[in-house]
mmCIF file of C-alpha atoms and ligand atoms in Angstrom:
data_model
loop_
_atom_site.group_PDB
_atom_site.id
_atom_site.type_symbol
_atom_site.label_atom_id
_atom_site.label_comp_id
_atom_site.label_asym_id
_atom_site.label_seq_id
_atom_site.Cartn_x
_atom_site.Cartn_y
_atom_site.Cartn_z
ATOM 1 C CA MET A 1 -1.815 -2.420 -11.093
ATOM 2 C CA MET A 2 1.488 -2.289 -9.244
ATOM 3 C CA THR A 3 1.516 -2.588 -5.476
ATOM 4 C CA SER A 4 3.639 -0.336 -3.287
ATOM 5 C CA THR A 5 7.223 -1.026 -2.209
ATOM 6 C CA PRO A 6 6.273 -2.122 1.351
ATOM 7 C CA THR A 7 4.508 -5.173 -0.190
ATOM 8 C CA ALA A 8 7.748 -6.114 -1.917
ATOM 9 C CA LEU A 9 9.628 -5.596 1.302
ATOM 10 C CA THR A 10 7.464 -8.009 3.241
ATOM 11 C CA THR A 11 6.589 -10.728 0.727
ATOM 12 C CA LEU A 12 10.120 -11.125 -0.611
ATOM 13 C CA GLN A 13 11.626 -11.556 2.845
ATOM 14 C CA ASN A 14 13.615 -14.821 2.925
ATOM 15 C CA LYS A 15 12.393 -15.859 -0.532
ATOM 16 C CA ARG A 16 14.866 -17.580 -2.805
ATOM 17 C CA VAL A 17 14.987 -15.966 -6.206
ATOM 18 C CA LEU A 18 17.091 -17.483 -8.952
ATOM 19 C CA LEU A 19 17.902 -14.650 -11.336
ATOM 20 C CA GLY A 20 18.867 -15.752 -14.847
ATOM 21 C CA LEU A 21 20.572 -13.369 -17.262
ATOM 22 C CA CYS A 22 20.731 -13.751 -21.053
ATOM 23 C CA GLY A 23 22.829 -11.764 -23.502
ATOM 24 C CA GLY A 24 21.451 -8.349 -24.426
ATOM 25 C CA ILE A 25 22.126 -4.709 -23.770
ATOM 26 C CA ALA A 26 19.412 -4.711 -21.083
ATOM 27 C CA ALA A 27 21.569 -7.090 -18.978
ATOM 28 C CA TYR A 28 22.968 -4.071 -17.129
ATOM 29 C CA LYS A 29 19.499 -3.492 -15.645
ATOM 30 C CA ALA A 30 19.668 -6.932 -14.003
ATOM 31 C CA ALA A 31 22.363 -5.554 -11.709
ATOM 32 C CA GLU A 32 19.916 -3.003 -10.308
ATOM 33 C CA LEU A 33 17.181 -5.640 -10.096
ATOM 34 C CA CYS A 34 19.501 -7.925 -8.111
ATOM 35 C CA ARG A 35 20.287 -5.079 -5.708
ATOM 36 C CA LEU A 36 16.555 -4.364 -5.217
ATOM 37 C CA LEU A 37 15.719 -8.037 -4.609
ATOM 38 C CA VAL A 38 18.472 -8.383 -2.022
ATOM 39 C CA GLY A 39 17.355 -5.099 -0.428
ATOM 40 C CA ALA A 40 13.809 -6.511 -0.138
ATOM 41 C CA GLY A 41 15.142 -9.448 1.887
ATOM 42 C CA ALA A 42 15.321 -12.073 -0.883
ATOM 43 C CA GLU A 43 18.187 -14.515 -1.177
ATOM 44 C CA VAL A 44 19.402 -14.273 -4.769
ATOM 45 C CA GLN A 45 21.495 -16.699 -6.799
ATOM 46 C CA VAL A 46 22.504 -15.696 -10.308
ATOM 47 C CA VAL A 47 22.873 -17.858 -13.412
ATOM 48 C CA MET A 48 24.393 -16.192 -16.493
ATOM 49 C CA THR A 49 24.496 -17.442 -20.074
ATOM 50 C CA LYS A 50 27.646 -16.973 -22.155
ATOM 51 C CA GLY A 51 25.923 -14.101 -23.970
ATOM 52 C CA ALA A 52 25.085 -12.344 -20.699
ATOM 53 C CA GLN A 53 28.767 -12.410 -19.724
ATOM 54 C CA GLU A 54 29.589 -10.380 -22.872
ATOM 55 C CA PHE A 55 27.502 -7.525 -21.489
ATOM 56 C CA ILE A 56 28.070 -7.653 -17.731
ATOM 57 C CA THR A 57 30.610 -9.545 -15.655
ATOM 58 C CA PRO A 58 29.819 -12.353 -13.201
ATOM 59 C CA LEU A 59 31.897 -10.375 -10.671
ATOM 60 C CA THR A 60 29.353 -7.543 -10.708
ATOM 61 C CA MET A 61 26.493 -9.965 -10.084
ATOM 62 C CA GLN A 62 28.491 -11.803 -7.431
ATOM 63 C CA ALA A 63 29.134 -8.563 -5.550
ATOM 64 C CA LEU A 64 25.462 -7.587 -5.706
ATOM 65 C CA SER A 65 23.967 -10.992 -4.858
ATOM 66 C CA GLY A 66 26.640 -11.835 -2.289
ATOM 67 C CA GLN A 67 26.853 -15.365 -3.777
ATOM 68 C CA PRO A 68 29.069 -17.042 -6.383
ATOM 69 C CA VAL A 69 27.565 -16.724 -9.866
ATOM 70 C CA HIS A 70 26.740 -19.905 -11.794
ATOM 71 C CA THR A 71 27.748 -20.056 -15.448
ATOM 72 C CA GLU A 72 28.552 -23.663 -16.355
ATOM 73 C CA LEU A 73 26.313 -26.697 -16.765
ATOM 74 C CA LEU A 74 29.208 -29.000 -15.967
ATOM 75 C CA ASP A 75 31.100 -27.079 -13.305
ATOM 76 C CA PRO A 76 34.347 -28.733 -12.217
ATOM 77 C CA ALA A 77 34.982 -26.243 -9.356
ATOM 78 C CA ALA A 78 33.601 -28.288 -6.486
ATOM 79 C CA GLU A 79 32.948 -25.466 -4.037
ATOM 80 C CA ALA A 80 31.079 -23.431 -6.637
ATOM 81 C CA ALA A 81 29.298 -26.433 -8.094
ATOM 82 C CA MET A 82 25.605 -26.429 -7.397
ATOM 83 C CA GLY A 83 24.105 -28.693 -10.019
ATOM 84 C CA HIS A 84 21.175 -27.585 -12.109
ATOM 85 C CA ILE A 85 18.845 -29.887 -10.149
ATOM 86 C CA GLN A 86 19.880 -28.436 -6.781
ATOM 87 C CA LEU A 87 19.553 -24.898 -8.116
ATOM 88 C CA ALA A 88 16.092 -25.701 -9.464
ATOM 89 C CA ARG A 89 15.101 -27.244 -6.111
ATOM 90 C CA TRP A 90 16.517 -24.303 -4.210
ATOM 91 C CA ALA A 91 14.470 -21.618 -5.963
ATOM 92 C CA ASP A 92 11.112 -20.293 -4.800
ATOM 93 C CA LEU A 93 10.925 -18.304 -8.044
ATOM 94 C CA ILE A 94 13.038 -18.267 -11.191
ATOM 95 C CA LEU A 95 13.152 -14.970 -13.057
ATOM 96 C CA VAL A 96 15.044 -14.668 -16.322
ATOM 97 C CA ALA A 97 15.718 -10.970 -16.929
ATOM 98 C CA PRO A 98 16.599 -10.172 -19.600
ATOM 99 C CA ALA A 99 15.254 -13.151 -21.551
ATOM 100 C CA SER A 100 16.505 -13.131 -25.173
ATOM 101 C CA ALA A 101 14.656 -14.420 -28.261
ATOM 102 C CA ASN A 102 17.224 -17.203 -28.502
ATOM 103 C CA PHE A 103 16.631 -18.243 -24.888
ATOM 104 C CA MET A 104 12.850 -18.230 -25.358
ATOM 105 C CA ALA A 105 13.245 -20.430 -28.451
ATOM 106 C CA ARG A 106 15.461 -22.926 -26.660
ATOM 107 C CA LEU A 107 13.247 -23.021 -23.577
ATOM 108 C CA ALA A 108 10.068 -23.392 -25.630
ATOM 109 C CA HIS A 109 11.529 -26.505 -27.268
ATOM 110 C CA GLY A 110 12.741 -28.132 -24.051
ATOM 111 C CA GLU A 111 16.445 -27.619 -24.669
ATOM 112 C CA ALA A 112 18.832 -28.050 -21.748
ATOM 113 C CA SER A 113 21.982 -27.089 -23.614
ATOM 114 C CA ASP A 114 23.344 -24.690 -20.999
ATOM 115 C CA LEU A 115 22.937 -24.177 -17.265
ATOM 116 C CA LEU A 116 20.072 -21.683 -17.455
ATOM 117 C CA THR A 117 17.874 -23.760 -19.791
ATOM 118 C CA ALA A 118 18.673 -26.901 -17.754
ATOM 119 C CA VAL A 119 17.644 -25.204 -14.486
ATOM 120 C CA CYS A 120 14.422 -23.942 -16.100
ATOM 121 C CA LEU A 121 13.638 -27.406 -17.448
ATOM 122 C CA ALA A 122 14.196 -28.944 -13.984
ATOM 123 C CA ARG A 123 12.153 -26.254 -12.225
ATOM 124 C CA ARG A 124 9.727 -26.903 -9.360
ATOM 125 C CA SER A 125 8.924 -23.253 -8.758
ATOM 126 C CA PRO A 126 7.147 -20.654 -10.869
ATOM 127 C CA LEU A 127 9.235 -19.397 -13.806
ATOM 128 C CA ALA A 128 8.911 -15.856 -15.100
ATOM 129 C CA LEU A 129 10.572 -14.341 -18.154
ATOM 130 C CA ALA A 130 11.197 -10.641 -18.670
ATOM 131 C CA PRO A 131 11.877 -10.480 -22.407
ATOM 132 C CA ALA A 132 14.197 -7.856 -23.891
ATOM 133 C CA MET A 133 14.908 -7.724 -27.607
ATOM 134 C CA ASN A 134 14.544 -5.667 -30.736
ATOM 135 C CA GLN A 135 10.880 -4.993 -31.550
ATOM 136 C CA ALA A 136 11.076 -6.835 -34.903
ATOM 137 C CA MET A 137 12.537 -9.900 -33.192
ATOM 138 C CA TRP A 138 9.784 -9.777 -30.578
ATOM 139 C CA SER A 139 7.011 -9.416 -33.183
ATOM 140 C CA ASN A 140 8.438 -12.146 -35.423
ATOM 141 C CA ALA A 141 5.952 -14.979 -35.929
ATOM 142 C CA THR A 142 8.439 -17.559 -34.608
ATOM 143 C CA THR A 143 8.985 -15.643 -31.361
ATOM 144 C CA MET A 144 5.214 -15.268 -31.016
ATOM 145 C CA ALA A 145 4.757 -19.016 -31.535
ATOM 146 C CA ASN A 146 7.436 -19.696 -28.892
ATOM 147 C CA LEU A 147 5.665 -17.277 -26.551
ATOM 148 C CA GLY A 148 2.449 -19.278 -27.022
ATOM 149 C CA LEU A 149 4.259 -22.529 -26.182
ATOM 150 C CA LEU A 150 5.843 -21.030 -23.072
ATOM 151 C CA GLU A 151 2.592 -19.527 -21.835
ATOM 152 C CA SER A 152 0.790 -22.819 -22.307
ATOM 153 C CA ALA A 153 3.539 -24.453 -20.199
ATOM 154 C CA GLY A 154 2.642 -22.049 -17.400
ATOM 155 C CA VAL A 155 5.612 -19.696 -17.839
ATOM 156 C CA LEU A 156 4.809 -16.192 -16.607
ATOM 157 C CA MET A 157 5.648 -13.207 -18.796
ATOM 158 C CA PHE A 158 6.784 -9.994 -17.146
ATOM 159 C CA GLY A 159 6.569 -7.497 -20.010
ATOM 160 C CA PRO A 160 8.025 -6.558 -22.371
ATOM 161 C CA ALA A 161 7.381 -2.822 -22.305
ATOM 162 C CA SER A 162 7.039 -0.699 -25.431
ATOM 163 C CA GLY A 163 9.065 2.366 -26.271
ATOM 164 C CA ALA A 164 12.410 3.613 -27.557
ATOM 165 C CA GLN A 165 15.002 0.860 -27.885
ATOM 166 C CA ALA A 166 18.803 0.924 -27.600
ATOM 167 C CA CYS A 167 19.048 0.143 -31.356
ATOM 168 C CA GLY A 168 16.997 3.243 -32.243
ATOM 169 C CA ASP A 169 13.747 1.360 -33.019
ATOM 170 C CA VAL A 170 10.519 2.118 -31.232
ATOM 171 C CA GLY A 171 8.117 -0.686 -30.255
ATOM 172 C CA PRO A 172 7.558 -3.676 -27.958
ATOM 173 C CA GLY A 173 10.615 -5.483 -26.585
ATOM 174 C CA ARG A 174 11.977 -3.262 -23.831
ATOM 175 C CA LEU A 175 12.854 -4.851 -20.509
ATOM 176 C CA LEU A 176 10.529 -3.673 -17.723
ATOM 177 C CA GLU A 177 12.177 -1.347 -15.235
ATOM 178 C CA PRO A 178 13.881 -3.105 -12.281
ATOM 179 C CA SER A 179 11.393 -1.572 -9.806
ATOM 180 C CA GLU A 180 8.471 -2.972 -11.839
ATOM 181 C CA LEU A 181 10.109 -6.404 -11.994
ATOM 182 C CA LEU A 182 10.636 -6.271 -8.223
ATOM 183 C CA GLN A 183 6.924 -5.633 -7.666
ATOM 184 C CA LEU A 184 5.918 -8.431 -10.018
ATOM 185 C CA CYS A 185 8.223 -10.829 -8.140
ATOM 186 C CA ALA A 186 6.721 -9.727 -4.827
ATOM 187 C CA MET A 187 3.211 -10.286 -6.145
ATOM 188 C CA GLN A 188 4.030 -13.938 -6.848
ATOM 189 C CA PHE A 189 4.269 -14.471 -3.096
ATOM 190 C CA ALA A 190 1.362 -12.274 -2.009
ATOM 191 C CA THR A 191 -1.206 -15.050 -2.390
ATOM 192 C CA GLY A 192 -3.777 -13.703 0.039
ATOM 193 C CA ALA A 193 -5.450 -17.138 -0.083
ATOM 194 C CA LEU A 194 -6.191 -16.982 3.654
ATOM 195 C CA ALA A 195 -6.985 -13.268 3.864
ATOM 196 C CA GLY A 196 -9.593 -12.635 6.572
ATOM 197 C CA LYS A 197 -9.115 -16.091 8.143
ATOM 198 C CA LYS A 198 -7.974 -16.659 11.715
ATOM 199 C CA VAL A 199 -5.553 -19.565 11.902
ATOM 200 C CA VAL A 200 -4.454 -21.089 15.215
ATOM 201 C CA ILE A 201 -1.350 -23.262 15.052
ATOM 202 C CA THR A 202 0.195 -25.381 17.823
ATOM 203 C CA ALA A 203 3.927 -26.017 17.583
ATOM 204 C CA GLY A 204 6.934 -27.445 19.371
ATOM 205 C CA PRO A 205 7.102 -29.948 22.211
ATOM 206 C CA THR A 206 5.308 -29.759 25.541
ATOM 207 C CA ARG A 207 7.097 -30.153 28.852
ATOM 208 C CA GLU A 208 5.453 -32.133 31.636
ATOM 209 C CA ALA A 209 6.841 -31.294 35.053
ATOM 210 C CA ILE A 210 8.291 -34.057 37.224
ATOM 211 C CA ASP A 211 9.370 -31.613 39.919
ATOM 212 C CA PRO A 212 10.297 -27.885 39.821
ATOM 213 C CA VAL A 213 13.536 -28.561 37.875
ATOM 214 C CA ARG A 214 12.805 -31.653 35.735
ATOM 215 C CA TYR A 215 10.362 -32.512 33.005
ATOM 216 C CA LEU A 216 9.321 -35.102 30.407
ATOM 217 C CA SER A 217 9.484 -33.909 26.797
ATOM 218 C CA ASN A 218 10.414 -34.959 23.236
ATOM 219 C CA HIS A 219 12.746 -33.994 20.368
ATOM 220 C CA SER A 220 10.319 -31.756 18.435
ATOM 221 C CA SER A 221 12.217 -28.679 17.181
ATOM 222 C CA GLY A 222 9.111 -26.644 16.367
ATOM 223 C CA LYS A 223 10.520 -25.812 12.917
ATOM 224 C CA MET A 224 7.582 -27.272 10.974
ATOM 225 C CA GLY A 225 4.970 -25.462 13.061
ATOM 226 C CA TYR A 226 6.842 -22.162 12.773
ATOM 227 C CA ALA A 227 7.201 -22.624 9.005
ATOM 228 C CA VAL A 228 3.456 -23.309 8.736
ATOM 229 C CA ALA A 229 2.785 -20.138 10.762
ATOM 230 C CA ALA A 230 5.033 -18.086 8.451
ATOM 231 C CA ALA A 231 3.314 -19.519 5.354
ATOM 232 C CA ALA A 232 -0.151 -18.790 6.775
ATOM 233 C CA ILE A 233 0.903 -15.184 7.491
ATOM 234 C CA GLU A 234 2.265 -14.909 3.965
ATOM 235 C CA ALA A 235 -1.134 -16.106 2.695
ATOM 236 C CA GLY A 236 -2.778 -13.219 4.547
ATOM 237 C CA ALA A 237 -4.153 -15.027 7.630
ATOM 238 C CA GLU A 238 -4.283 -13.652 11.159
ATOM 239 C CA VAL A 239 -2.114 -16.191 12.969
ATOM 240 C CA VAL A 240 -1.949 -17.231 16.619
ATOM 241 C CA LEU A 241 1.010 -19.520 17.278
ATOM 242 C CA ILE A 242 0.570 -21.506 20.487
ATOM 243 C CA SER A 243 4.011 -22.882 21.088
ATOM 244 C CA GLY A 244 5.827 -25.052 23.552
ATOM 245 C CA PRO A 245 9.442 -24.088 24.344
ATOM 246 C CA THR A 246 11.552 -23.963 21.134
ATOM 247 C CA GLY A 247 13.926 -20.977 21.153
ATOM 248 C CA LEU A 248 13.042 -20.353 17.477
ATOM 249 C CA PRO A 249 12.578 -16.788 16.220
ATOM 250 C CA VAL A 250 8.891 -15.873 16.122
ATOM 251 C CA PRO A 251 7.660 -15.169 12.565
ATOM 252 C CA ASP A 252 6.832 -11.512 11.940
ATOM 253 C CA ARG A 253 3.215 -10.408 12.337
ATOM 254 C CA CYS A 254 2.143 -13.433 14.336
ATOM 255 C CA GLN A 255 0.744 -13.553 17.863
ATOM 256 C CA LEU A 256 2.835 -15.931 19.960
ATOM 257 C CA VAL A 257 1.207 -17.597 22.953
ATOM 258 C CA PRO A 258 4.006 -19.371 24.835
ATOM 259 C CA VAL A 259 2.951 -22.452 26.782
ATOM 260 C CA THR A 260 4.758 -25.221 28.623
ATOM 261 C CA SER A 261 2.555 -28.226 29.323
ATOM 262 C CA ALA A 262 -0.180 -29.989 27.350
ATOM 263 C CA LEU A 263 -2.799 -28.656 29.766
ATOM 264 C CA ASP A 264 -1.533 -25.071 29.213
ATOM 265 C CA MET A 265 -1.654 -25.672 25.466
ATOM 266 C CA LEU A 266 -5.229 -26.956 25.583
ATOM 267 C CA ALA A 267 -6.353 -23.950 27.666
ATOM 268 C CA ALA A 268 -4.690 -21.544 25.198
ATOM 269 C CA CYS A 269 -6.318 -23.304 22.220
ATOM 270 C CA GLU A 270 -9.743 -23.158 23.844
ATOM 271 C CA SER A 271 -9.408 -19.426 24.451
ATOM 272 C CA HIS A 272 -8.471 -18.690 20.801
ATOM 273 C CA PRO A 273 -11.353 -19.664 18.513
ATOM 274 C CA ALA A 274 -10.235 -20.148 14.912
ATOM 275 C CA ASP A 275 -11.454 -20.652 11.358
ATOM 276 C CA ILE A 276 -8.628 -23.108 10.787
ATOM 277 C CA PHE A 277 -6.859 -25.087 13.523
ATOM 278 C CA ILE A 278 -3.532 -26.714 12.643
ATOM 279 C CA ALA A 279 -2.041 -28.967 15.325
ATOM 280 C CA VAL A 280 1.655 -29.366 14.581
ATOM 281 C CA ALA A 281 2.782 -29.637 18.207
ATOM 282 C CA ALA A 282 4.294 -32.862 19.497
ATOM 283 C CA VAL A 283 2.121 -33.002 22.601
ATOM 284 C CA ALA A 284 3.222 -35.332 25.386
ATOM 285 C CA ASP A 285 0.701 -38.151 25.613
ATOM 286 C CA TYR A 286 1.214 -38.505 29.371
ATOM 287 C CA ARG A 287 1.959 -36.179 32.269
ATOM 288 C CA VAL A 288 3.152 -36.899 35.775
ATOM 289 C CA ALA A 289 0.075 -37.433 37.936
ATOM 290 C CA ARG A 290 1.366 -35.443 40.884
ATOM 291 C CA PRO A 291 4.538 -33.432 40.157
ATOM 292 C CA ALA A 292 6.641 -33.082 43.301
ATOM 293 C CA ALA A 293 6.473 -29.666 44.945
ATOM 294 C CA ALA A 294 10.215 -29.764 45.743
ATOM 295 C CA LYS A 295 13.197 -31.229 43.855
ATOM 296 C CA ILE A 296 13.198 -35.013 44.142
ATOM 297 C CA LYS A 297 16.373 -36.126 45.940
ATOM 298 C CA LYS A 298 18.167 -39.236 44.778
ATOM 299 C CA SER A 299 18.066 -42.002 47.334
ATOM 300 C CA ALA A 300 16.378 -45.262 46.314
ATOM 301 C CA GLU A 301 17.789 -47.311 43.388
ATOM 302 C CA GLU A 302 14.458 -47.120 41.590
ATOM 303 C CA LEU A 303 12.022 -44.289 41.127
ATOM 304 C CA THR A 304 8.495 -44.813 39.830
ATOM 305 C CA LEU A 305 6.655 -41.979 38.158
ATOM 306 C CA ASN A 306 2.916 -42.299 38.005
ATOM 307 C CA LEU A 307 1.714 -40.992 34.612
ATOM 308 C CA VAL A 308 -1.780 -40.065 33.479
ATOM 309 C CA ARG A 309 -3.066 -39.481 29.925
ATOM 310 C CA ASN A 310 -3.058 -35.926 28.646
ATOM 311 C CA PRO A 311 -6.180 -34.733 26.850
ATOM 312 C CA ASP A 312 -5.977 -34.889 23.049
ATOM 313 C CA ILE A 313 -5.976 -31.187 22.149
ATOM 314 C CA LEU A 314 -6.731 -31.697 18.474
ATOM 315 C CA ALA A 315 -9.582 -34.143 19.082
ATOM 316 C CA THR A 316 -11.023 -31.769 21.714
ATOM 317 C CA ILE A 317 -10.993 -28.806 19.298
ATOM 318 C CA ALA A 318 -12.349 -30.980 16.462
ATOM 319 C CA GLY A 319 -15.227 -31.986 18.753
ATOM 320 C CA SER A 320 -16.083 -28.416 19.782
ATOM 321 C CA LYS A 321 -19.012 -26.416 18.380
ATOM 322 C CA PRO A 322 -18.687 -24.412 16.208
ATOM 323 C CA ARG A 323 -15.665 -26.317 15.058
ATOM 324 C CA PRO A 324 -12.832 -24.946 12.915
ATOM 325 C CA PHE A 325 -11.395 -26.729 9.863
ATOM 326 C CA CYS A 326 -9.089 -29.134 11.715
ATOM 327 C CA VAL A 327 -5.693 -30.269 10.470
ATOM 328 C CA GLY A 328 -3.462 -32.760 12.251
ATOM 329 C CA PHE A 329 0.025 -34.125 11.839
ATOM 330 C CA ALA A 330 1.109 -37.714 12.203
ATOM 331 C CA ALA A 331 4.794 -38.297 12.806
ATOM 332 C CA GLU A 332 5.261 -42.045 12.650
ATOM 333 C CA THR A 333 8.167 -44.439 12.525
ATOM 334 C CA GLU A 334 6.183 -47.215 10.733
ATOM 335 C CA HIS A 335 2.856 -47.904 8.928
ATOM 336 C CA LEU A 336 2.654 -44.202 8.064
ATOM 337 C CA ALA A 337 -0.393 -44.278 5.774
ATOM 338 C CA ASP A 338 -2.488 -46.639 7.915
ATOM 339 C CA TYR A 339 -1.860 -44.790 11.155
ATOM 340 C CA ALA A 340 -2.470 -41.399 9.522
ATOM 341 C CA LYS A 341 -5.793 -42.480 7.989
ATOM 342 C CA GLU A 342 -6.875 -43.964 11.290
ATOM 343 C CA LYS A 343 -6.128 -40.671 13.081
ATOM 344 C CA LEU A 344 -7.995 -38.727 10.389
ATOM 345 C CA ARG A 345 -11.046 -40.870 11.156
ATOM 346 C CA SER A 346 -10.810 -41.252 14.925
ATOM 347 C CA LYS A 347 -10.018 -37.602 15.664
ATOM 348 C CA LYS A 348 -12.669 -36.489 13.107
ATOM 349 C CA LEU A 349 -10.204 -34.325 11.194
ATOM 350 C CA ASP A 350 -10.576 -32.545 7.863
ATOM 351 C CA MET A 351 -6.992 -33.274 6.877
ATOM 352 C CA ILE A 352 -3.847 -34.903 8.209
ATOM 353 C CA PHE A 353 -0.227 -34.592 7.101
ATOM 354 C CA ALA A 354 1.893 -37.670 7.680
ATOM 355 C CA ASN A 355 5.654 -37.809 7.783
ATOM 356 C CA ASP A 356 8.479 -39.999 8.937
ATOM 357 C CA ALA A 357 9.258 -39.000 12.529
ATOM 358 C CA ILE A 358 12.912 -39.949 12.351
ATOM 359 C CA ALA A 359 13.597 -38.251 8.990
ATOM 360 C CA THR A 360 11.747 -35.110 10.048
ATOM 361 C CA PHE A 361 12.649 -34.169 13.619
ATOM 362 C CA GLY A 362 15.045 -31.216 13.628
ATOM 363 C CA ASN A 363 15.754 -31.423 9.878
ATOM 364 C CA ASP A 364 15.288 -28.614 7.380
ATOM 365 C CA ALA A 365 14.001 -30.706 4.484
ATOM 366 C CA ALA A 366 11.281 -33.331 4.563
ATOM 367 C CA SER A 367 8.614 -34.936 2.397
ATOM 368 C CA ILE A 368 5.015 -35.248 3.518
ATOM 369 C CA THR A 369 1.723 -36.862 2.461
ATOM 370 C CA ALA A 370 -1.651 -35.219 3.015
ATOM 371 C CA TYR A 371 -4.794 -37.313 3.539
ATOM 372 C CA TRP A 372 -8.353 -36.035 3.667
ATOM 373 C CA PRO A 373 -11.677 -37.870 3.409
ATOM 374 C CA GLY A 374 -11.594 -39.212 -0.141
ATOM 375 C CA GLY A 375 -8.187 -37.951 -1.250
ATOM 376 C CA GLU A 376 -4.448 -37.738 -0.729
ATOM 377 C CA THR A 377 -1.364 -36.107 -2.216
ATOM 378 C CA THR A 378 2.392 -36.364 -1.582
ATOM 379 C CA PHE A 379 4.826 -33.466 -1.602
ATOM 380 C CA GLU A 380 8.402 -34.339 -2.571
ATOM 381 C CA PRO A 381 11.272 -33.585 -0.146
ATOM 382 C CA GLN A 382 11.905 -29.853 -0.049
ATOM 383 C CA SER A 383 12.707 -27.265 2.575
ATOM 384 C CA LYS A 384 10.218 -26.929 5.441
ATOM 385 C CA ALA A 385 9.495 -23.350 4.297
ATOM 386 C CA GLN A 386 8.571 -24.508 0.795
ATOM 387 C CA LEU A 387 6.609 -27.479 2.134
ATOM 388 C CA ALA A 388 4.712 -25.224 4.500
ATOM 389 C CA ARG A 389 3.645 -22.955 1.620
ATOM 390 C CA ARG A 390 2.311 -25.928 -0.328
ATOM 391 C CA MET A 391 0.544 -27.256 2.749
ATOM 392 C CA ILE A 392 -1.085 -23.890 3.390
ATOM 393 C CA ALA A 393 -2.179 -23.678 -0.269
ATOM 394 C CA LEU A 394 -3.789 -27.131 0.061
ATOM 395 C CA ILE A 395 -5.427 -26.285 3.410
ATOM 396 C CA SER A 396 -6.779 -23.066 1.956
ATOM 397 C CA GLN A 397 -8.175 -24.898 -1.075
ATOM 398 C CA ARG A 398 -9.713 -27.774 0.953
ATOM 399 C CA SER A 399 -11.146 -25.520 3.664
ATOM 400 C CA SER A 400 -12.873 -23.322 1.091
ATOM 401 C CA THR A 401 -14.442 -26.385 -0.612
ATOM 402 C CA THR A 402 -15.564 -27.704 2.776
ATOM 403 C CA ASP A 403 -17.087 -24.280 3.633
ATOM 404 C CA ALA A 404 -19.032 -24.176 0.380
HETATM 405 O O1 C5P B 501 -2.161 -39.173 18.372
HETATM 406 P P1 C5P B 501 -0.968 -38.503 17.857
HETATM 407 O O2 C5P B 501 -0.147 -37.828 18.929
HETATM 408 O O3 C5P B 501 -0.089 -39.274 16.951
HETATM 409 O O4 C5P B 501 -1.609 -37.381 16.892
HETATM 410 C C1 C5P B 501 -0.872 -36.397 16.346
HETATM 411 C C2 C5P B 501 -1.723 -35.184 16.103
HETATM 412 O O5 C5P B 501 -2.565 -34.897 17.210
HETATM 413 C C3 C5P B 501 -0.867 -33.961 15.941
HETATM 414 O O6 C5P B 501 -1.540 -33.087 15.057
HETATM 415 C C4 C5P B 501 -0.772 -33.411 17.339
HETATM 416 O O7 C5P B 501 -0.477 -32.028 17.351
HETATM 417 C C5 C5P B 501 -2.162 -33.718 17.884
HETATM 418 N N1 C5P B 501 -2.216 -33.995 19.313
HETATM 419 C C6 C5P B 501 -2.857 -33.127 20.175
HETATM 420 N N2 C5P B 501 -2.939 -33.423 21.516
HETATM 421 C C7 C5P B 501 -2.404 -34.535 22.005
HETATM 422 C C8 C5P B 501 -1.751 -35.437 21.152
HETATM 423 C C9 C5P B 501 -1.675 -35.137 19.816
HETATM 424 O O8 C5P B 501 -3.326 -32.082 19.712
HETATM 425 N N3 C5P B 501 -2.499 -34.788 23.288
#
């Protein structure tokens, strides 16, 4: 059953859809589909085969997507060149609409003879095909065999629909309507894996006052925590984001609890019980024992600050009863795996994500390894938004096995 347009409007927001076009009379419908995807908030890049360009011009698709259209596997125009690997990495979803019989055949047999097949072969995201062809071509045993190969490789099939065809035939092979394709795209992101769960996430740095105008802090940007919050919302969770100062835009549909110091953050965490607690914040380990009530004036050559340990928020929540499923982060500059496993054990966590502190802070792309009692997995470098979705999928899967 199709969901309503508002679903498409929310789940496609900021998603990266790579729209591939093959040759066929239905290619004109891809223009409307592109417009709908962009209207729903998706970022769209278009790849066209030579055949597609016989039916609709790259200029049309460029105007509608607002991005240069990609047509060549070996593109000499440097500013337009985004190699097939980068395009494949970029996409959250690849949709080929219309997908021709020829394209299906080439894809089914692992060909990478043009840009679109090469991108599909290098894909890291879900790939969906919306076939459009004459009904006899669709029903042909070879096309059916190719369909079987593609489906067993995990390729999603959107359609085809049945009905009157441009050639006068009646039967299966019509491209689904653009509005139906839009809904199917939206449904790929409406995972609902955390529906009904309350997820509390800490993010950003903390600031520990020295006096009324100065503080101790760190370089955490908050981007990872905010991306995790957005991914948890996307997965249907009720999200409370307890954040130190970041200046980042707050993800839609999430309750922000702004805090400053580690002690504020702990108090906020304790007053928001959760099913899943994800500590992404870079909490200051120490605070000034007695912050000055007035601005410290410079006089002596040396100034000594007396620091005391801050409470470990994550370990405190993990030790509470009833306790949520607890997830930590370990940003390290060396001995990543050893330190992460040690924190998993000593803080009594259900899972920990470890990354390289220097490569990660403030950057948009990062790789990460997850450890849990008895297992681990590494996610390749990708954008923080994409990483966050994979992390949330793993948390959702592990927390439901731990519940059971
Ligand atoms: O001990 P370390 O700071 O490396 O541990 C990192 C993990 O513990 C992160 O998940 C961080 O959010 C959390 N943490 C915390 N409270 C602290 C220190 C760290 O929640 N005081």
